Amino acid sequence: MRRQFLTVGLFIAVGTLVEAVVETYDYIVVGSGPGGAPLAVNLARAGYSVALLEAGIDLGDNKNYSEIFNFNAAANDEKSRWDFFVKHSDDEAREAKYEKSTWRTADGSFYVGLDPPEGSTRLGIYYPRAATLGGCAMHNGGICTLPNDADWDYIAEITGDDGWLASNMRKYFEKMEANEYLPLDTPGHGYDGYVNTTISDPSLMNQNSDLQKLASRLISRVGGNAGRDINAPDPDRDQATGVFGMATHADRNGKRAGTNTLLKRTLADPAKFNLTVQLETLVTRIIINWEAGEPSATGVEVLRGSHQYEADPLYDTAKQGKFGRIFARKEVIVAGGSFNSPQILKLSGIGPAKELEKFHIPVVKDLAGVGENLGDNYEAGLQSLASKPLNGSAGPVAVFLKTPTARKTRNIQAWCGSFSFEGFWPGFPTDYGPTEYECAVVHINPRSQAGHVRLRSNDPREMPEINFNFFAKGGDEDLTEILDAVKTFRKALNSAGAPITPFDERHPCPGVNQNCTDKAQKEFIKLQTYSHHATSTCAIGPADDPKAVLDSKFRVHGVGNLRVVDASAFPKVPGAFPVCPTFMLAEKASADILAAAEIAE
């Protein structure tokens, strides 16, 4: 094992495990994803000493990660993968029908499917996360879409904090963005931030190609254009539908931008900010002090070394890391993500008392909402094979829909193009060749957030038990909305005509004629829904809400000097893609923390 540091722009590999040179900082930030990285940088640039702790290694110079179009390779790379396996329900018969179920075979390899070799053990539904400097922003598809304004306004409504209003949150987007696809000074956008944003080349529409024709058929049916600004601050943006340019957090050369690039830039800055990045450092528990009569966070306990967490494919129970403690003068800020942040809180005695007592963890604060309220976007897709290889060269186009529903806001975001995306399993995706075409559907604001993240033991290296409990509430309404979107895309694509059509649909209605019943299609979608936007397990809300874990300033209810700043803080799933909203979350948290620090001083 080895310990790694990043300090003042230098990468240092230490041959033997030793205690950190600096063990006390003003702030400790746990996790380097889109919540933790900007926050740590902002605090350091404000003059505070900051320790940023990351369980993984730095892969920012690896092209699988630095080049956005290699995201499938990044998500499959065991150098960064944390392999979580989840459930979608408590119904074992339903779980057994998930076509991409993952099993561990007798020889230790993975099997994916419904007919495993004898002696295999079912692991569940694969849900990879990224343990690397920069977090999941280093292996995602990079889609940067802001949620409906109503999602921000909802947080303001339940907390009484007008700082969450969409009109105020826009300034954090402007601060973080470095827009590369609009004229300078376009209202509502930023040009000097650390998250470069670009869109798929709208010149697609000038081609004489199959992909151009399919995009044209989409536009004819739903409106819009391939260059339209998907993040425009329009007053009616919650109702705006049709085709848009698909924005990603990458520069015009396809280089991934955001967490890792921001950290490297800050560490290399001649100003030499007091930011210390400790890699291969797994946080196991928050240190709690009771001297003032109330619990208060004063530091963290860690295991230092490589591959310390069970989700790591290279994990070895025999290789125990070196124990250490790191202390904070001001605050501990957890940004470990929607699975690991609640696990860390629970291991520290903050969570549902009965669950903690079951594992002999002393209760610091009985907070019933820790690890509950788990939500995610439902994802499905119309996957088809054209009658001929599809010509043309372009990235996918984005589409917003408002399907027939009582909802006041748009409820579907999709992206359509010549690709295959059917969820996650070891080795995904399946390449169906040059005839493949898909509209991948993301359902916005699911009616049910009934999932949970619960401990299996008090061992900090063991993965928690994760169950999303999909469709537990309002399931038929949500399935109807998803199917309505599928029907819209099916009609648009089938109107392209020969020689592209007829399409041989793979799902949700296999074959050329697509004469399946609504019931059959909804059943397929329900059983095969996938997801990768977990949120809300440490939700913001008022103290009298049993599901609330944080106040509007990200402070853990009833525990001093402790905050959570990541996607787990959202009380509801924000829009269709949480990565850029989480960057904004980090910027708001930075402002809140620095304001509090100024008052205290």
XYZ file of C-alpha atoms in Angstrom:
601
model
C 0.000 0.000 0.000
C 1.007 3.600 -0.446
C -0.239 6.986 0.535
C -0.570 9.808 -1.960
C -0.795 13.572 -1.533
C -1.436 16.431 -3.883
C -0.090 19.649 -2.417
C 0.631 22.940 -4.145
C 0.429 21.283 -7.535
C 2.833 18.444 -6.777
C 2.077 14.733 -6.780
C 3.953 12.920 -4.054
C 4.000 9.146 -3.629
C 5.133 8.103 -0.166
C 6.617 4.651 0.090
C 5.641 4.045 3.700
C 2.483 5.027 5.474
C 3.071 7.935 7.815
C 0.842 10.407 9.573
C 0.030 13.585 7.635
C 2.491 16.427 8.039
C -0.440 18.704 8.870
C -3.125 17.007 10.963
C -5.252 20.050 11.809
C -6.974 22.270 9.273
C -9.653 24.905 9.367
C -11.963 22.765 7.245
C -12.090 19.109 6.280
C -13.981 18.230 3.081
C -14.746 14.536 2.564
C -15.056 13.680 -1.128
C -13.795 15.433 -4.267
C -16.844 15.267 -6.531
C -18.922 18.202 -7.817
C -20.018 18.974 -4.251
C -16.656 18.680 -2.501
C -14.114 19.916 -5.059
C -15.498 23.439 -5.687
C -16.235 23.880 -1.991
C -12.693 22.940 -0.937
C -11.232 25.274 -3.560
C -13.461 28.197 -2.572
C -12.598 27.837 1.108
C -8.877 27.632 0.350
C -9.008 30.633 -1.981
C -10.719 32.562 0.817
C -7.627 32.061 2.967
C -8.534 29.006 5.032
C -6.545 25.810 5.381
C -8.459 22.913 3.841
C -7.923 19.156 3.743
C -9.738 17.497 0.857
C -9.944 13.734 1.413
C -10.459 11.325 -1.483
C -10.548 7.526 -1.255
C -9.381 7.036 -4.852
C -6.384 8.085 -6.921
C -5.823 10.840 -9.481
C -6.683 9.761 -13.029
C -7.034 13.231 -14.506
C -4.289 12.641 -17.060
C -5.756 9.334 -18.196
C -7.535 9.837 -21.543
C -10.387 7.559 -20.490
C -11.293 10.267 -17.994
C -9.959 13.486 -19.468
C -11.737 13.002 -22.817
C -15.490 13.152 -22.351
C -16.342 10.790 -25.221
C -14.512 7.956 -23.446
C -17.031 7.921 -20.599
C -18.039 4.302 -21.164
C -14.417 3.221 -20.793
C -14.067 5.359 -17.669
C -17.143 3.856 -16.033
C -15.829 0.349 -16.741
C -12.297 1.030 -15.503
C -11.414 -0.869 -12.320
C -8.873 1.825 -11.435
C -11.736 4.085 -10.356
C -14.819 1.878 -10.100
C -16.767 1.313 -6.959
C -19.157 -1.504 -7.848
C -22.392 -1.038 -5.944
C -25.238 -3.496 -6.437
C -28.731 -2.284 -5.669
C -32.351 -3.403 -5.649
C -35.338 -1.725 -7.243
C -37.904 -3.261 -4.877
C -38.513 -5.766 -2.089
C -40.271 -8.075 -4.536
C -37.777 -10.842 -5.251
C -39.844 -12.162 -8.163
C -39.750 -8.738 -9.770
C -36.023 -8.360 -9.124
C -35.366 -11.736 -10.734
C -36.800 -10.434 -14.032
C -34.239 -7.648 -14.443
C -32.522 -8.687 -17.687
C -29.151 -7.162 -16.840
C -28.897 -8.756 -13.385
C -25.280 -9.253 -12.348
C -23.997 -12.445 -10.742
C -20.701 -13.573 -9.241
C -19.758 -16.907 -10.770
C -17.955 -19.723 -9.008
C -14.656 -18.654 -10.614
C -15.018 -15.070 -9.335
C -15.986 -13.441 -12.637
C -19.206 -11.598 -13.508
C -22.148 -13.056 -15.375
C -24.876 -10.743 -16.691
C -28.325 -12.094 -17.525
C -31.062 -14.405 -16.296
C -29.421 -17.827 -16.801
C -26.246 -17.850 -14.707
C -23.815 -20.778 -14.507
C -24.319 -23.203 -11.674
C -22.831 -22.018 -8.416
C -23.339 -18.297 -9.195
C -24.482 -15.771 -6.590
C -26.834 -12.955 -7.551
C -25.296 -9.573 -6.731
C -28.150 -7.392 -7.955
C -28.450 -4.413 -10.266
C -25.092 -2.898 -11.103
C -24.648 0.749 -10.056
C -21.053 1.933 -10.598
C -19.702 5.004 -8.811
C -16.298 6.650 -9.277
C -13.648 6.762 -6.560
C -11.086 9.091 -8.094
C -9.997 12.701 -7.788
C -13.036 14.522 -9.103
C -15.624 11.893 -8.182
C -18.446 10.814 -10.484
C -17.956 13.939 -12.608
C -14.953 12.015 -13.982
C -16.875 9.060 -15.437
C -20.318 10.427 -16.281
C -21.665 11.290 -19.720
C -21.164 14.947 -18.835
C -24.681 16.206 -19.586
C -25.095 19.669 -18.057
C -28.763 20.603 -17.864
C -30.265 22.799 -15.185
C -33.429 21.610 -13.457
C -36.784 23.276 -13.782
C -36.865 26.525 -11.815
C -39.642 24.974 -9.740
C -37.137 22.507 -8.258
C -35.100 25.347 -6.725
C -38.196 27.266 -5.682
C -39.468 24.175 -3.852
C -36.415 24.216 -1.550
C -37.033 27.883 -0.805
C -40.663 27.099 -0.037
C -40.022 24.280 2.446
C -37.148 26.058 4.227
C -38.241 29.703 4.067
C -34.794 30.539 2.686
C -35.162 32.757 -0.399
C -31.523 32.104 -1.253
C -32.781 28.912 -2.893
C -35.092 30.677 -5.327
C -34.217 29.922 -8.931
C -33.664 33.618 -9.577
C -30.892 33.573 -6.970
C -29.438 30.152 -7.829
C -28.793 31.286 -11.415
C -25.905 33.451 -10.175
C -24.085 30.328 -8.973
C -24.444 28.793 -12.411
C -23.032 31.956 -13.950
C -20.094 31.836 -11.511
C -19.139 28.248 -12.300
C -19.765 28.242 -16.076
C -17.262 28.914 -18.850
C -19.659 28.909 -21.779
C -18.177 28.121 -25.209
C -21.277 27.955 -27.429
C -22.973 31.340 -27.028
C -21.921 34.937 -27.729
C -20.183 36.661 -24.828
C -22.498 38.355 -22.345
C -25.522 36.252 -23.247
C -27.771 36.742 -20.203
C -27.888 33.951 -17.654
C -24.511 32.453 -18.532
C -20.957 32.685 -17.265
C -17.740 32.840 -19.245
C -14.961 32.876 -16.640
C -15.849 29.850 -14.514
C -14.296 26.418 -14.148
C -17.009 24.311 -15.820
C -16.608 24.636 -19.580
C -19.864 23.987 -21.404
C -20.307 23.086 -25.062
C -23.113 21.602 -27.158
C -23.289 19.011 -29.896
C -22.417 20.639 -33.208
C -25.674 22.061 -34.644
C -24.178 21.928 -38.136
C -25.619 18.410 -38.109
C -28.698 20.009 -39.602
C -26.702 21.141 -42.651
C -25.694 17.595 -43.521
C -27.353 15.425 -46.101
C -27.341 12.334 -43.923
C -29.522 9.793 -42.176
C -28.800 11.317 -38.781
C -29.823 14.742 -40.066
C -33.044 13.311 -41.426
C -33.906 11.627 -38.133
C -33.178 14.827 -36.214
C -35.365 16.722 -38.668
C -38.232 14.304 -38.063
C -37.884 14.897 -34.326
C -37.971 18.657 -34.825
C -40.998 18.378 -37.106
C -42.890 16.529 -34.390
C -41.779 18.352 -31.189
C -40.310 21.676 -32.368
C -37.057 23.394 -31.474
C -33.665 23.273 -33.161
C -30.317 21.570 -32.622
C -28.582 24.790 -31.554
C -31.168 26.028 -29.045
C -29.766 26.937 -25.615
C -30.946 24.287 -23.182
C -29.929 26.381 -20.152
C -31.421 29.693 -21.221
C -32.977 31.715 -18.371
C -36.289 32.078 -20.173
C -39.304 32.998 -18.044
C -41.223 29.994 -19.364
C -38.320 27.543 -19.234
C -40.250 25.013 -17.113
C -42.646 24.642 -20.038
C -40.102 24.909 -22.866
C -40.114 21.721 -24.943
C -38.708 20.382 -28.180
C -35.182 19.835 -29.510
C -32.198 21.637 -27.943
C -28.438 21.509 -28.223
C -27.180 18.965 -25.687
C -24.824 20.748 -23.305
C -21.930 18.920 -21.647
C -19.317 19.956 -19.093
C -16.445 19.716 -21.549
C -14.486 22.191 -23.637
C -14.630 22.498 -27.419
C -11.816 19.938 -27.724
C -13.813 17.337 -25.815
C -11.790 17.675 -22.610
C -13.782 16.974 -19.458
C -14.008 20.061 -17.235
C -15.047 20.672 -13.651
C -13.752 18.925 -10.565
C -10.314 17.526 -11.404
C -9.344 20.432 -13.646
C -10.393 22.964 -11.003
C -8.381 21.225 -8.297
C -5.269 20.947 -10.476
C -5.510 24.603 -11.469
C -5.819 25.665 -7.845
C -2.957 23.485 -6.641
C -0.705 24.883 -9.380
C -1.650 28.515 -8.709
C 1.386 30.664 -7.800
C -0.650 32.073 -4.909
C -0.085 28.716 -3.173
C -3.442 28.407 -1.501
C -3.550 26.283 1.635
C -5.285 23.312 0.046
C -4.037 19.814 0.790
C -5.461 16.896 -1.159
C -4.999 13.504 0.444
C -5.641 10.587 -1.891
C -6.285 6.964 -0.930
C -7.830 8.206 2.304
C -11.082 6.495 3.272
C -13.069 8.380 5.906
C -14.580 5.910 8.367
C -16.106 8.100 11.078
C -16.665 11.690 12.169
C -15.102 12.589 15.507
C -17.705 14.094 17.833
C -16.987 16.392 20.781
C -19.510 16.896 23.617
C -17.668 19.528 25.676
C -20.292 22.225 25.085
C -23.100 19.848 26.067
C -24.195 19.347 22.455
C -22.543 17.153 19.817
C -20.096 18.915 17.524
C -17.819 17.602 14.781
C -14.111 18.129 15.387
C -12.478 15.843 12.851
C -12.523 12.493 11.096
C -10.999 9.075 11.411
C -9.529 7.547 8.268
C -7.960 4.453 6.788
C -5.021 5.287 4.544
C -4.075 2.996 1.730
C -5.266 1.691 -1.617
C -8.497 -0.230 -2.254
C -9.906 0.057 1.257
C -13.613 -0.092 0.410
C -15.517 -3.269 -0.401
C -17.041 -1.784 -3.578
C -13.565 -1.459 -5.074
C -13.009 -4.391 -7.482
C -9.428 -4.643 -6.141
C -10.534 -4.710 -2.494
C -8.783 -7.244 -0.283
C -10.045 -7.787 3.259
C -6.534 -8.724 4.359
C -5.064 -5.351 3.378
C -6.142 -3.112 6.227
C -5.163 0.527 5.803
C -3.325 2.606 8.367
C -5.554 4.297 10.902
C -5.327 8.062 11.286
C -7.143 11.104 12.620
C -7.448 14.542 11.056
C -8.898 17.487 12.968
C -10.854 20.574 11.946
C -10.746 23.922 13.747
C -13.986 25.045 12.146
C -16.063 22.430 10.337
C -16.242 18.973 8.819
C -18.084 18.912 5.482
C -19.161 15.558 4.069
C -19.455 15.299 0.278
C -19.245 11.570 -0.262
C -22.338 11.173 -2.426
C -25.799 9.741 -1.883
C -24.559 6.294 -0.851
C -21.496 7.115 1.212
C -22.507 10.335 2.950
C -25.374 8.692 4.866
C -23.137 5.712 5.600
C -20.496 7.993 7.141
C -23.115 9.818 9.214
C -24.575 6.567 10.502
C -21.180 5.119 11.378
C -20.641 8.312 13.382
C -23.847 7.854 15.382
C -26.037 10.206 13.344
C -29.109 8.519 11.927
C -32.130 6.403 12.877
C -31.561 5.292 16.481
C -32.946 1.780 16.028
C -30.666 1.099 13.074
C -27.614 2.404 14.923
C -28.395 0.416 18.054
C -28.773 -2.737 15.956
C -25.087 -2.426 15.066
C -23.965 -1.228 18.526
C -23.179 2.280 17.313
C -23.599 4.877 20.103
C -26.351 7.317 19.134
C -25.116 10.899 18.793
C -28.242 12.274 17.120
C -31.404 10.363 16.287
C -32.157 11.567 12.747
C -34.685 9.290 11.083
C -34.091 10.731 7.605
C -30.430 9.780 7.247
C -30.255 7.238 4.442
C -33.974 7.476 3.694
C -35.789 9.407 0.943
C -33.473 7.915 -1.693
C -34.622 8.997 -5.136
C -33.479 8.828 -8.729
C -34.654 9.584 -12.234
C -36.369 6.669 -13.909
C -34.532 5.916 -17.156
C -35.711 3.902 -20.118
C -35.392 4.174 -23.871
C -36.672 3.500 -27.334
C -33.946 1.264 -28.809
C -34.258 0.387 -32.511
C -32.271 -0.908 -35.463
C -32.705 0.887 -38.788
C -33.104 -0.937 -42.100
C -29.678 0.295 -43.231
C -26.431 1.513 -41.674
C -26.967 5.102 -40.568
C -24.629 7.644 -42.143
C -23.727 11.045 -40.765
C -21.458 12.357 -38.053
C -22.844 14.185 -35.064
C -23.455 13.926 -31.371
C -26.951 13.352 -30.012
C -29.630 15.998 -29.760
C -31.465 16.789 -26.532
C -35.251 16.802 -26.280
C -37.586 18.106 -23.579
C -41.189 16.926 -23.509
C -44.262 17.635 -21.462
C -46.333 14.532 -21.974
C -50.105 14.602 -21.362
C -50.242 14.989 -17.607
C -51.664 17.142 -14.853
C -48.174 18.416 -14.053
C -47.423 22.064 -14.634
C -43.826 21.535 -15.805
C -42.016 19.506 -18.452
C -41.420 15.951 -17.286
C -39.120 14.232 -19.787
C -35.602 14.902 -21.008
C -34.186 12.621 -23.653
C -31.206 12.439 -25.929
C -31.428 10.819 -29.345
C -28.699 9.558 -31.610
C -26.808 6.638 -33.066
C -25.821 4.882 -29.846
C -26.956 2.188 -27.439
C -27.581 2.833 -23.751
C -29.657 0.327 -21.785
C -28.384 0.816 -18.257
C -25.318 -0.488 -16.465
C -23.674 -3.865 -16.088
C -20.019 -4.935 -16.082
C -18.752 -4.293 -19.593
C -21.732 -2.164 -20.745
C -22.964 -1.113 -23.309
C -23.943 -3.543 -26.048
C -22.863 -2.383 -29.507
C -25.573 -3.254 -32.033
C -23.604 -1.912 -34.955
C -24.135 0.896 -37.487
C -27.921 0.544 -37.617
C -28.537 1.302 -33.927
C -30.528 4.383 -32.934
C -31.889 5.294 -29.539
C -33.848 7.945 -27.743
C -32.800 7.503 -24.115
C -35.535 8.798 -21.814
C -34.998 10.407 -18.404
C -38.096 10.944 -16.292
C -38.108 14.189 -14.325
C -39.489 14.496 -10.775
C -40.519 10.903 -10.004
C -43.570 10.750 -7.761
C -41.909 8.253 -5.444
C -38.748 8.707 -3.391
C -39.137 5.700 -1.131
C -35.646 4.231 -1.359
C -33.069 3.820 1.347
C -29.387 3.307 2.143
C -28.930 1.198 5.277
C -25.972 -0.292 7.065
C -25.145 -3.967 6.817
C -22.748 -3.741 9.761
C -20.624 -1.243 11.677
C -17.650 -2.021 9.436
C -16.852 1.190 7.475
C -15.368 -0.845 4.650
C -18.567 -2.774 3.970
C -21.036 -1.531 1.354
C -24.479 -0.540 2.631
C -27.729 -2.160 1.548
C -29.357 0.001 -1.156
C -32.948 -0.314 -2.308
C -34.538 2.342 -4.528
C -38.110 1.034 -4.118
C -38.981 2.294 -7.585
C -42.613 3.066 -8.435
C -43.737 2.640 -4.816
C -45.994 5.682 -5.179
C -47.624 7.045 -8.327
C -46.070 4.272 -10.375
C -48.728 3.997 -13.051
C -48.748 7.771 -13.608
C -44.961 7.824 -14.032
C -44.978 4.794 -16.318
C -47.684 6.399 -18.439
C -45.556 9.536 -18.844
C -42.511 7.511 -19.866
C -44.544 5.480 -22.353
C -46.083 8.647 -23.802
C -42.543 9.891 -24.482
C -41.594 6.599 -26.124
C -44.655 6.817 -28.387
C -43.728 10.371 -29.403
C -40.223 9.291 -30.419
C -41.482 6.167 -32.158
C -43.830 8.188 -34.369
C -41.115 10.694 -35.213
C -38.528 8.085 -36.165
C -40.935 5.901 -38.117
C -41.891 8.935 -40.210
C -38.364 9.095 -41.653
C -39.371 6.656 -44.386
C -37.368 4.253 -46.516
C -34.578 3.327 -46.777
C -34.072 4.155 -43.043
C -37.353 2.554 -42.039
C -38.841 0.251 -41.057
C -37.123 0.145 -37.706
C -36.722 -3.192 -35.963
C -37.445 -2.109 -32.406
C -35.572 -3.882 -29.632
C -37.577 -2.421 -26.771
C -39.981 -1.657 -25.265
C -42.025 -3.183 -28.138
C -39.820 -5.645 -30.038
C -40.182 -6.131 -33.760
C -41.094 -4.160 -36.859
C -44.819 -3.634 -36.384
C -44.792 -2.295 -32.782
C -48.289 -3.512 -31.972
C -47.699 -4.167 -28.267
C -50.314 -3.146 -25.743
C -49.714 -0.221 -23.404
C -49.884 -2.646 -20.505
C -47.105 -4.821 -21.922
C -44.861 -1.862 -22.665
C -45.349 -0.347 -19.219
C -44.587 -3.704 -17.634
C -41.344 -3.917 -19.610
C -40.373 -0.368 -18.601
C -41.180 -1.040 -14.954
C -39.087 -4.202 -14.855
C -36.128 -2.855 -16.862
C -35.909 0.762 -15.668
C -32.376 1.772 -14.769
C -30.845 4.845 -13.158
C -27.633 6.610 -12.184
C -28.628 9.883 -10.487
C -29.067 8.893 -6.835
C -30.031 11.799 -4.547
C -31.739 12.923 -1.356
C -30.447 10.572 1.367
C -29.395 13.530 3.565
C -32.205 15.818 2.506
C -32.557 19.527 3.250
C -35.717 20.436 5.112
C -37.153 22.000 8.259
C -36.221 20.442 11.596
C -39.806 19.250 12.205
C -39.765 17.175 9.002
C -38.863 13.579 9.965
C -37.147 13.088 6.589
C -35.009 16.219 6.898
C -31.331 15.868 7.759
C -29.977 19.328 6.881
C -31.135 22.896 7.299
C -31.115 25.334 4.405
C -27.411 26.092 5.027
C -26.426 22.397 4.743
C -25.938 22.060 8.526
C -26.830 18.693 10.053
C -29.790 19.177 12.369
C -28.642 18.969 15.981
C -24.913 18.491 15.341
C -22.552 21.447 15.368
C -19.826 22.181 12.825
C -21.036 19.465 10.468
C -22.503 19.897 6.982
C -23.284 17.721 3.985
C -22.770 19.208 0.524
C -23.499 16.829 -2.337
C -26.442 15.390 -4.270
C -27.726 13.692 -1.111
C -28.780 17.159 0.112
C -31.465 17.692 -2.541
C -34.905 17.046 -0.999
C -36.139 15.942 -4.432
C -34.319 14.705 -7.534
C -33.307 17.925 -9.355
C -34.342 17.836 -12.987
C -32.929 15.150 -15.260
C -29.162 15.362 -14.618
C -27.850 16.343 -11.159
C -24.165 17.043 -11.906
C -24.392 20.743 -12.808
C -27.026 21.394 -10.112
C -24.555 19.862 -7.648
C -21.823 22.242 -8.821
C -24.306 25.028 -8.088
C -25.015 23.475 -4.705
C -21.304 23.665 -3.894
C -21.194 27.332 -4.845
C -24.173 28.140 -2.630
C -22.684 26.173 0.253
C -19.396 28.059 -0.181
C -21.217 31.367 0.116
C -23.147 30.181 3.181
C -20.061 28.835 4.950
C -17.902 31.871 4.222
C -20.662 34.189 5.406
C -20.929 32.238 8.671
C -17.158 32.276 9.105
C -17.050 36.048 8.620
C -19.713 36.540 11.286
C -17.874 34.236 13.698
C -14.644 36.136 13.244
